[in-house]
Amino acid sequence: MVNDELLLEGLKRCKSLGALAMVHAENGDAVFEGQKRMIQLGITGPEGHALSRPPLLEGEATARAIRLAGFVNTPLYVVHVMSIDAMEEIAKARKSGQRVVGEPVVSGLALDDSGLWDSDFTTASKYVMSPPIRASGHGKALQDALSNGVLQLVGTDHCVFNSTQKASGIDDFRKIPNGVNGIEERMHLVWDLMVESGQISVTDYVRVTSTECARIFNIYPRKGAIIAGSDADIIILNPNSTFEINARSHHSRTDTNVYEGRRGKGKVEVTIAGGRVVWENNELKVVPGSGKYIEMAPFSYLFSGIDRADASYLSSLNAPVKRFKSTT
């Protein structure tokens, strides 16, 4: 919902600070038009959310953000990539050498939009997020892009609301709070979807869930590595252990779960944070206030060579041209 002028100013400021620009890529004006169209058609339920903001609007906004970041020559991070349309724009930019990071989220990899058409509002509304969960086929394409390196890491876009809160949009999908769960489920589902299926290796699993995240956000090797001097944040995952996800047993303060009933292989059995065991035998062992703020330094590896590229661009201009004014 920012115009190009403001987006350009933001990108320029990020570049000067060494900050990584992150964008939620949808065309807000077109989405607003799509929402009006659905209401005029009498489509007021959760399915109207997906219908009002189709993949082409995500693709258009992704392309525009990428091109403007290229114009400024600053790295770009596209959050929650949900569609083939957006993924293909990222693939094209990366192939050309542009510094673009694409982040799919667990819901986009694991789900399709069929839940939005459920006849029960509580069930359908729990799937409302933006950009929307897409039709069948998009998820597999995003999995493929993650396995071949077009997309770099897996996030969650975790933002939960309970069924009472979601019900505020029972007569108008525009009023349904956007967001789904994913923090607790991410490691399990990525293993089951990507490693258990043979799409990525165990090493790649570590990369897309941990190491590359730490590198991009410039906290590696404090995070994302098991070496002397790192923070000793470690999980122990049993690839033979099975899991089942449901709202009765999860730890979020919400009464629904978008992965309800899903089963798979690969379960985190032990979590170590800062060298202390904080999860074992299905028991959480943490003390409130023990967390630490992690400062992320500017100018991550994504900025390497930006100055040289700028200098090369300036030297290639052959401008300004010195011209003689006519004296006649």
mmCIF file of C-alpha atoms in Angstrom:
data_model
loop_
_atom_site.group_PDB
_atom_site.id
_atom_site.type_symbol
_atom_site.label_atom_id
_atom_site.label_comp_id
_atom_site.label_asym_id
_atom_site.label_seq_id
_atom_site.Cartn_x
_atom_site.Cartn_y
_atom_site.Cartn_z
ATOM 1 C CA MET A 1 0.000 0.000 0.000
ATOM 2 C CA VAL A 2 2.879 2.364 -0.711
ATOM 3 C CA ASN A 3 3.303 4.203 -3.990
ATOM 4 C CA ASP A 4 6.429 3.843 -6.096
ATOM 5 C CA GLU A 5 7.895 7.127 -4.893
ATOM 6 C CA LEU A 6 7.697 6.065 -1.252
ATOM 7 C CA LEU A 7 8.984 2.588 -2.064
ATOM 8 C CA LEU A 8 11.973 4.083 -3.858
ATOM 9 C CA GLU A 9 12.733 6.389 -0.931
ATOM 10 C CA GLY A 10 12.523 3.419 1.440
ATOM 11 C CA LEU A 11 14.856 1.323 -0.710
ATOM 12 C CA LYS A 12 17.377 4.169 -0.943
ATOM 13 C CA ARG A 13 17.306 4.681 2.818
ATOM 14 C CA CYS A 14 17.746 0.952 3.463
ATOM 15 C CA LYS A 15 20.747 0.906 1.132
ATOM 16 C CA SER A 16 22.411 3.819 2.922
ATOM 17 C CA LEU A 17 21.908 2.112 6.299
ATOM 18 C CA GLY A 18 22.922 -1.369 5.170
ATOM 19 C CA ALA A 19 19.441 -2.561 6.105
ATOM 20 C CA LEU A 20 17.791 -5.416 4.246
ATOM 21 C CA ALA A 21 14.593 -4.154 2.591
ATOM 22 C CA MET A 22 11.693 -6.578 3.082
ATOM 23 C CA VAL A 23 8.444 -6.399 1.141
ATOM 24 C CA HIS A 24 5.001 -7.932 1.389
ATOM 25 C CA ALA A 25 4.320 -8.017 -2.335
ATOM 26 C CA GLU A 26 0.702 -7.502 -3.366
ATOM 27 C CA ASN A 27 -0.821 -4.707 -5.409
ATOM 28 C CA GLY A 28 -2.918 -3.018 -2.740
ATOM 29 C CA ASP A 29 -4.950 -0.828 -5.088
ATOM 30 C CA ALA A 30 -5.876 -3.804 -7.254
ATOM 31 C CA VAL A 31 -6.697 -5.906 -4.177
ATOM 32 C CA PHE A 32 -9.089 -3.152 -3.032
ATOM 33 C CA GLU A 33 -10.737 -3.278 -6.456
ATOM 34 C CA GLY A 34 -10.938 -7.078 -6.225
ATOM 35 C CA GLN A 35 -12.583 -6.862 -2.818
ATOM 36 C CA LYS A 36 -15.231 -4.458 -4.133
ATOM 37 C CA ARG A 37 -15.875 -6.804 -7.043
ATOM 38 C CA MET A 38 -16.458 -9.783 -4.726
ATOM 39 C CA ILE A 39 -18.840 -7.832 -2.477
ATOM 40 C CA GLN A 40 -20.793 -6.681 -5.536
ATOM 41 C CA LEU A 41 -21.081 -10.334 -6.569
ATOM 42 C CA GLY A 42 -22.447 -11.236 -3.142
ATOM 43 C CA ILE A 43 -19.337 -13.214 -2.202
ATOM 44 C CA THR A 44 -18.828 -12.257 1.446
ATOM 45 C CA GLY A 45 -17.335 -15.466 2.894
ATOM 46 C CA PRO A 46 -13.670 -16.479 3.339
ATOM 47 C CA GLU A 47 -13.422 -17.689 -0.256
ATOM 48 C CA GLY A 48 -13.827 -14.042 -1.290
ATOM 49 C CA HIS A 49 -10.487 -13.310 0.344
ATOM 50 C CA ALA A 50 -8.588 -15.549 -2.075
ATOM 51 C CA LEU A 51 -10.692 -14.565 -5.079
ATOM 52 C CA SER A 52 -10.117 -10.844 -4.476
ATOM 53 C CA ARG A 53 -6.303 -11.089 -4.503
ATOM 54 C CA PRO A 54 -5.277 -13.633 -7.168
ATOM 55 C CA PRO A 55 -1.684 -14.753 -7.840
ATOM 56 C CA LEU A 56 -1.191 -12.277 -10.687
ATOM 57 C CA LEU A 57 -1.429 -9.378 -8.201
ATOM 58 C CA GLU A 58 1.293 -10.982 -6.081
ATOM 59 C CA GLY A 59 3.385 -11.543 -9.193
ATOM 60 C CA GLU A 60 2.960 -7.953 -10.384
ATOM 61 C CA ALA A 61 3.940 -6.468 -7.046
ATOM 62 C CA THR A 62 6.905 -8.819 -6.698
ATOM 63 C CA ALA A 63 8.140 -7.844 -10.158
ATOM 64 C CA ARG A 64 7.738 -4.134 -9.398
ATOM 65 C CA ALA A 65 9.572 -4.363 -6.078
ATOM 66 C CA ILE A 66 12.381 -6.359 -7.694
ATOM 67 C CA ARG A 67 12.802 -3.875 -10.531
ATOM 68 C CA LEU A 68 12.817 -0.866 -8.234
ATOM 69 C CA ALA A 69 15.338 -2.564 -5.930
ATOM 70 C CA GLY A 70 17.447 -3.247 -9.011
ATOM 71 C CA PHE A 71 17.153 0.390 -10.045
ATOM 72 C CA VAL A 72 18.431 1.465 -6.620
ATOM 73 C CA ASN A 73 20.882 -1.460 -6.542
ATOM 74 C CA THR A 74 20.052 -2.718 -3.066
ATOM 75 C CA PRO A 75 19.250 -6.252 -1.834
ATOM 76 C CA LEU A 76 15.594 -7.231 -1.506
ATOM 77 C CA TYR A 77 13.871 -9.819 0.679
ATOM 78 C CA VAL A 78 10.399 -10.928 -0.490
ATOM 79 C CA VAL A 79 8.477 -12.313 2.482
ATOM 80 C CA HIS A 80 5.857 -15.100 2.369
ATOM 81 C CA VAL A 81 6.126 -16.013 -1.317
ATOM 82 C CA MET A 82 2.838 -17.828 -1.932
ATOM 83 C CA SER A 83 2.465 -18.229 -5.696
ATOM 84 C CA ILE A 84 4.139 -19.495 -8.835
ATOM 85 C CA ASP A 85 3.766 -15.969 -10.229
ATOM 86 C CA ALA A 86 5.903 -14.393 -7.495
ATOM 87 C CA MET A 87 8.380 -17.277 -7.436
ATOM 88 C CA GLU A 88 9.028 -16.990 -11.165
ATOM 89 C CA GLU A 89 9.808 -13.275 -10.841
ATOM 90 C CA ILE A 90 12.327 -14.070 -8.098
ATOM 91 C CA ALA A 91 13.861 -16.845 -10.208
ATOM 92 C CA LYS A 92 14.277 -14.506 -13.170
ATOM 93 C CA ALA A 93 15.900 -11.806 -11.017
ATOM 94 C CA ARG A 94 18.296 -14.205 -9.321
ATOM 95 C CA LYS A 95 19.303 -15.709 -12.661
ATOM 96 C CA SER A 96 20.271 -12.223 -13.821
ATOM 97 C CA GLY A 97 22.466 -11.818 -10.737
ATOM 98 C CA GLN A 98 20.236 -9.541 -8.687
ATOM 99 C CA ARG A 99 20.396 -9.841 -4.873
ATOM 100 C CA VAL A 100 16.870 -11.093 -4.183
ATOM 101 C CA VAL A 101 15.883 -13.444 -1.360
ATOM 102 C CA GLY A 102 12.633 -15.401 -1.621
ATOM 103 C CA GLU A 103 10.982 -16.732 1.538
ATOM 104 C CA PRO A 104 8.179 -19.292 1.276
ATOM 105 C CA VAL A 105 6.231 -20.078 4.439
ATOM 106 C CA VAL A 106 5.056 -23.411 5.779
ATOM 107 C CA SER A 107 1.388 -22.813 4.962
ATOM 108 C CA GLY A 108 2.221 -22.040 1.341
ATOM 109 C CA LEU A 109 4.319 -25.189 1.021
ATOM 110 C CA ALA A 110 1.940 -27.557 2.813
ATOM 111 C CA LEU A 111 -1.616 -26.361 2.108
ATOM 112 C CA ASP A 112 -3.931 -25.436 -0.748
ATOM 113 C CA ASP A 113 -6.884 -23.057 -0.740
ATOM 114 C CA SER A 114 -9.623 -25.701 -0.579
ATOM 115 C CA GLY A 115 -10.155 -24.987 3.132
ATOM 116 C CA LEU A 116 -11.379 -21.485 2.314
ATOM 117 C CA TRP A 117 -14.400 -23.070 0.602
ATOM 118 C CA ASP A 118 -15.358 -25.150 3.655
ATOM 119 C CA SER A 119 -19.058 -24.789 4.496
ATOM 120 C CA ASP A 120 -18.237 -24.163 8.161
ATOM 121 C CA PHE A 121 -17.175 -20.536 8.677
ATOM 122 C CA THR A 122 -14.925 -21.295 11.661
ATOM 123 C CA THR A 123 -13.004 -23.843 9.614
ATOM 124 C CA ALA A 124 -12.815 -21.681 6.490
ATOM 125 C CA SER A 125 -11.845 -18.463 8.261
ATOM 126 C CA LYS A 126 -8.845 -19.994 10.014
ATOM 127 C CA TYR A 127 -7.104 -20.226 6.611
ATOM 128 C CA VAL A 128 -7.388 -16.486 5.867
ATOM 129 C CA MET A 129 -3.937 -14.906 5.497
ATOM 130 C CA SER A 130 -2.224 -12.603 2.997
ATOM 131 C CA PRO A 131 -1.069 -13.278 0.409
ATOM 132 C CA PRO A 132 -3.658 -16.073 0.388
ATOM 133 C CA ILE A 133 -2.959 -19.779 0.466
ATOM 134 C CA ARG A 134 -3.107 -20.684 -3.214
ATOM 135 C CA ALA A 135 -4.816 -23.321 -5.347
ATOM 136 C CA SER A 136 -3.381 -26.802 -5.696
ATOM 137 C CA GLY A 137 -0.162 -26.786 -7.711
ATOM 138 C CA HIS A 138 1.361 -23.642 -6.262
ATOM 139 C CA GLY A 139 2.599 -25.434 -3.142
ATOM 140 C CA LYS A 140 4.449 -28.120 -5.101
ATOM 141 C CA ALA A 141 6.022 -25.467 -7.337
ATOM 142 C CA LEU A 142 7.246 -23.634 -4.234
ATOM 143 C CA GLN A 143 8.654 -26.880 -2.847
ATOM 144 C CA ASP A 144 10.534 -27.407 -6.116
ATOM 145 C CA ALA A 145 11.870 -23.842 -5.983
ATOM 146 C CA LEU A 146 13.069 -24.386 -2.424
ATOM 147 C CA SER A 147 14.822 -27.612 -3.385
ATOM 148 C CA ASN A 148 16.642 -26.063 -6.355
ATOM 149 C CA GLY A 149 17.716 -22.868 -4.585
ATOM 150 C CA VAL A 150 15.368 -20.356 -6.216
ATOM 151 C CA LEU A 151 13.880 -19.796 -2.737
ATOM 152 C CA GLN A 152 16.338 -19.654 0.142
ATOM 153 C CA LEU A 153 14.721 -20.257 3.521
ATOM 154 C CA VAL A 154 11.416 -21.175 5.169
ATOM 155 C CA GLY A 155 9.483 -18.818 7.433
ATOM 156 C CA THR A 156 6.036 -19.079 9.017
ATOM 157 C CA ASP A 157 4.322 -15.669 8.950
ATOM 158 C CA HIS A 158 2.947 -16.880 12.292
ATOM 159 C CA CYS A 159 0.083 -14.604 13.327
ATOM 160 C CA VAL A 160 -2.765 -16.334 15.096
ATOM 161 C CA PHE A 161 -6.304 -15.326 16.004
ATOM 162 C CA ASN A 162 -8.860 -17.515 17.752
ATOM 163 C CA SER A 163 -12.215 -18.431 16.242
ATOM 164 C CA THR A 164 -14.014 -15.639 18.117
ATOM 165 C CA GLN A 165 -11.654 -13.052 16.673
ATOM 166 C CA LYS A 166 -11.932 -14.524 13.182
ATOM 167 C CA ALA A 167 -15.731 -14.368 13.506
ATOM 168 C CA SER A 168 -15.600 -10.578 13.369
ATOM 169 C CA GLY A 169 -15.706 -11.045 9.595
ATOM 170 C CA ILE A 170 -18.527 -13.563 9.469
ATOM 171 C CA ASP A 171 -20.560 -11.288 7.164
ATOM 172 C CA ASP A 172 -17.637 -9.660 5.360
ATOM 173 C CA PHE A 173 -14.357 -11.434 4.557
ATOM 174 C CA ARG A 174 -12.577 -8.060 4.567
ATOM 175 C CA LYS A 175 -13.021 -7.928 8.356
ATOM 176 C CA ILE A 176 -11.524 -11.362 9.083
ATOM 177 C CA PRO A 177 -8.169 -10.899 10.882
ATOM 178 C CA ASN A 178 -5.417 -12.242 8.644
ATOM 179 C CA GLY A 179 -3.012 -14.873 9.930
ATOM 180 C CA VAL A 180 -2.289 -18.554 10.484
ATOM 181 C CA ASN A 181 -0.102 -20.589 12.836
ATOM 182 C CA GLY A 182 3.255 -22.131 11.968
ATOM 183 C CA ILE A 183 6.028 -21.537 14.507
ATOM 184 C CA GLU A 184 5.462 -24.781 16.401
ATOM 185 C CA GLU A 185 4.870 -26.807 13.250
ATOM 186 C CA ARG A 186 7.595 -25.464 10.942
ATOM 187 C CA MET A 187 10.484 -27.824 11.694
ATOM 188 C CA HIS A 188 8.268 -30.924 11.645
ATOM 189 C CA LEU A 189 6.446 -30.079 8.441
ATOM 190 C CA VAL A 190 9.541 -28.992 6.502
ATOM 191 C CA TRP A 191 11.243 -32.275 7.414
ATOM 192 C CA ASP A 192 8.211 -34.344 6.407
ATOM 193 C CA LEU A 193 7.493 -32.375 3.213
ATOM 194 C CA MET A 194 11.029 -31.885 1.987
ATOM 195 C CA VAL A 195 13.419 -34.412 3.568
ATOM 196 C CA GLU A 196 11.212 -37.449 4.141
ATOM 197 C CA SER A 197 9.957 -37.082 0.556
ATOM 198 C CA GLY A 198 13.521 -36.974 -0.766
ATOM 199 C CA GLN A 199 13.314 -33.443 -2.175
ATOM 200 C CA ILE A 200 16.197 -32.053 -0.093
ATOM 201 C CA SER A 201 19.063 -33.488 1.937
ATOM 202 C CA VAL A 202 19.517 -33.274 5.699
ATOM 203 C CA THR A 203 22.204 -30.646 5.099
ATOM 204 C CA ASP A 204 19.795 -28.606 2.981
ATOM 205 C CA TYR A 205 17.221 -28.887 5.759
ATOM 206 C CA VAL A 206 19.673 -27.245 8.175
ATOM 207 C CA ARG A 207 20.398 -24.581 5.574
ATOM 208 C CA VAL A 208 16.788 -23.574 4.789
ATOM 209 C CA THR A 209 15.607 -23.672 8.405
ATOM 210 C CA SER A 210 18.645 -22.234 10.164
ATOM 211 C CA THR A 211 22.000 -21.472 8.577
ATOM 212 C CA GLU A 212 20.843 -19.358 5.644
ATOM 213 C CA CYS A 213 18.445 -17.470 7.927
ATOM 214 C CA ALA A 214 21.349 -16.549 10.192
ATOM 215 C CA ARG A 215 23.521 -15.497 7.248
ATOM 216 C CA ILE A 216 20.825 -13.333 5.658
ATOM 217 C CA PHE A 217 20.056 -11.564 8.934
ATOM 218 C CA ASN A 218 23.771 -11.195 9.694
ATOM 219 C CA ILE A 219 23.899 -13.163 12.950
ATOM 220 C CA TYR A 220 26.000 -16.054 11.623
ATOM 221 C CA PRO A 221 27.947 -17.831 13.113
ATOM 222 C CA ARG A 222 26.524 -16.786 16.481
ATOM 223 C CA LYS A 223 23.374 -18.466 15.181
ATOM 224 C CA GLY A 224 23.027 -21.091 12.471
ATOM 225 C CA ALA A 225 26.158 -23.064 13.370
ATOM 226 C CA ILE A 226 27.365 -25.574 15.949
ATOM 227 C CA ILE A 227 30.904 -24.363 16.544
ATOM 228 C CA ALA A 228 32.968 -22.975 19.416
ATOM 229 C CA GLY A 229 31.701 -19.516 20.297
ATOM 230 C CA SER A 230 28.194 -19.983 18.888
ATOM 231 C CA ASP A 231 25.117 -19.735 21.099
ATOM 232 C CA ALA A 232 24.537 -23.500 21.438
ATOM 233 C CA ASP A 233 20.973 -23.313 20.118
ATOM 234 C CA ILE A 234 20.402 -26.887 18.980
ATOM 235 C CA ILE A 235 17.503 -29.181 18.189
ATOM 236 C CA ILE A 236 17.626 -32.949 18.214
ATOM 237 C CA LEU A 237 15.210 -34.304 15.622
ATOM 238 C CA ASN A 238 14.277 -37.968 15.452
ATOM 239 C CA PRO A 239 13.621 -38.800 11.776
ATOM 240 C CA ASN A 240 11.816 -42.009 12.733
ATOM 241 C CA SER A 241 9.491 -40.411 15.257
ATOM 242 C CA THR A 242 5.980 -39.500 14.085
ATOM 243 C CA PHE A 243 3.855 -36.476 14.850
ATOM 244 C CA GLU A 244 0.198 -35.500 14.657
ATOM 245 C CA ILE A 245 -0.914 -31.890 14.735
ATOM 246 C CA ASN A 246 -4.147 -30.744 16.353
ATOM 247 C CA ALA A 247 -5.533 -27.790 18.276
ATOM 248 C CA ARG A 248 -6.071 -29.883 21.422
ATOM 249 C CA SER A 249 -2.370 -30.524 21.962
ATOM 250 C CA HIS A 250 -0.588 -27.542 20.375
ATOM 251 C CA HIS A 251 0.867 -24.753 22.515
ATOM 252 C CA SER A 252 -0.540 -21.669 20.795
ATOM 253 C CA ARG A 253 -3.306 -19.800 22.581
ATOM 254 C CA THR A 254 -5.785 -20.450 19.817
ATOM 255 C CA ASP A 255 -8.554 -22.989 19.414
ATOM 256 C CA THR A 256 -7.880 -23.825 15.757
ATOM 257 C CA ASN A 257 -4.934 -25.101 13.726
ATOM 258 C CA VAL A 258 -4.619 -24.921 9.932
ATOM 259 C CA TYR A 259 -2.730 -28.254 9.953
ATOM 260 C CA GLU A 260 -5.403 -30.017 12.015
ATOM 261 C CA GLY A 261 -5.084 -33.809 11.797
ATOM 262 C CA ARG A 262 -1.903 -33.772 9.749
ATOM 263 C CA ARG A 263 0.518 -36.609 10.460
ATOM 264 C CA GLY A 264 4.090 -37.098 9.397
ATOM 265 C CA LYS A 265 7.597 -38.250 10.241
ATOM 266 C CA GLY A 266 10.394 -36.244 11.809
ATOM 267 C CA LYS A 267 9.842 -34.863 15.276
ATOM 268 C CA VAL A 268 11.878 -32.470 17.411
ATOM 269 C CA GLU A 269 12.441 -34.338 20.661
ATOM 270 C CA VAL A 270 14.947 -32.062 22.398
ATOM 271 C CA THR A 271 15.577 -28.329 22.130
ATOM 272 C CA ILE A 272 18.656 -26.692 23.622
ATOM 273 C CA ALA A 273 18.779 -22.882 23.888
ATOM 274 C CA GLY A 274 21.995 -21.224 24.972
ATOM 275 C CA GLY A 275 23.317 -24.569 26.157
ATOM 276 C CA ARG A 276 20.275 -25.291 28.357
ATOM 277 C CA VAL A 277 17.747 -28.030 27.647
ATOM 278 C CA VAL A 278 14.418 -26.208 27.303
ATOM 279 C CA TRP A 279 12.277 -28.932 25.691
ATOM 280 C CA GLU A 280 12.471 -32.646 26.457
ATOM 281 C CA ASN A 281 9.943 -35.458 27.004
ATOM 282 C CA ASN A 282 7.188 -33.137 25.739
ATOM 283 C CA GLU A 283 7.884 -30.757 28.613
ATOM 284 C CA LEU A 284 8.805 -27.068 28.331
ATOM 285 C CA LYS A 285 11.506 -25.989 30.778
ATOM 286 C CA VAL A 286 11.976 -22.251 30.412
ATOM 287 C CA VAL A 287 12.052 -19.336 32.820
ATOM 288 C CA PRO A 288 10.242 -16.130 31.767
ATOM 289 C CA GLY A 289 12.739 -13.373 31.102
ATOM 290 C CA SER A 290 15.595 -15.674 30.144
ATOM 291 C CA GLY A 291 15.431 -14.673 26.480
ATOM 292 C CA LYS A 292 17.966 -12.280 25.021
ATOM 293 C CA TYR A 293 17.597 -9.588 22.379
ATOM 294 C CA ILE A 294 19.775 -10.368 19.362
ATOM 295 C CA GLU A 295 21.037 -7.306 17.552
ATOM 296 C CA MET A 296 21.436 -7.726 13.803
ATOM 297 C CA ALA A 297 24.354 -5.737 12.427
ATOM 298 C CA PRO A 298 23.848 -3.895 9.108
ATOM 299 C CA PHE A 299 25.557 -4.723 5.816
ATOM 300 C CA SER A 300 25.154 -8.499 5.626
ATOM 301 C CA TYR A 301 26.915 -10.534 2.942
ATOM 302 C CA LEU A 302 24.149 -9.535 0.524
ATOM 303 C CA PHE A 303 25.717 -6.054 0.376
ATOM 304 C CA SER A 304 29.118 -7.415 -0.662
ATOM 305 C CA GLY A 305 30.146 -5.860 -3.970
ATOM 306 C CA ILE A 306 27.338 -3.288 -4.066
ATOM 307 C CA ASP A 307 29.811 -0.382 -3.945
ATOM 308 C CA ARG A 308 31.848 -1.851 -6.790
ATOM 309 C CA ALA A 309 28.717 -2.350 -8.866
ATOM 310 C CA ASP A 310 27.719 1.274 -8.272
ATOM 311 C CA ALA A 311 31.182 2.471 -9.306
ATOM 312 C CA SER A 312 31.107 0.321 -12.427
ATOM 313 C CA TYR A 313 27.689 1.706 -13.337
ATOM 314 C CA LEU A 314 28.875 5.311 -12.964
ATOM 315 C CA SER A 315 31.974 4.689 -15.070
ATOM 316 C CA SER A 316 29.870 3.132 -17.830
ATOM 317 C CA LEU A 317 27.601 6.148 -18.321
ATOM 318 C CA ASN A 318 29.904 8.186 -20.561
ATOM 319 C CA ALA A 319 28.093 11.208 -19.174
ATOM 320 C CA PRO A 320 27.750 14.076 -18.709
ATOM 321 C CA VAL A 321 28.868 14.952 -22.220
ATOM 322 C CA LYS A 322 30.900 18.164 -22.491
ATOM 323 C CA ARG A 323 29.353 20.308 -25.176
ATOM 324 C CA PHE A 324 30.503 23.580 -26.699
ATOM 325 C CA LYS A 325 27.949 26.353 -26.911
ATOM 326 C CA SER A 326 27.572 27.922 -30.282
ATOM 327 C CA THR A 327 28.818 31.520 -30.417
ATOM 328 C CA THR A 328 26.803 32.448 -33.521
#
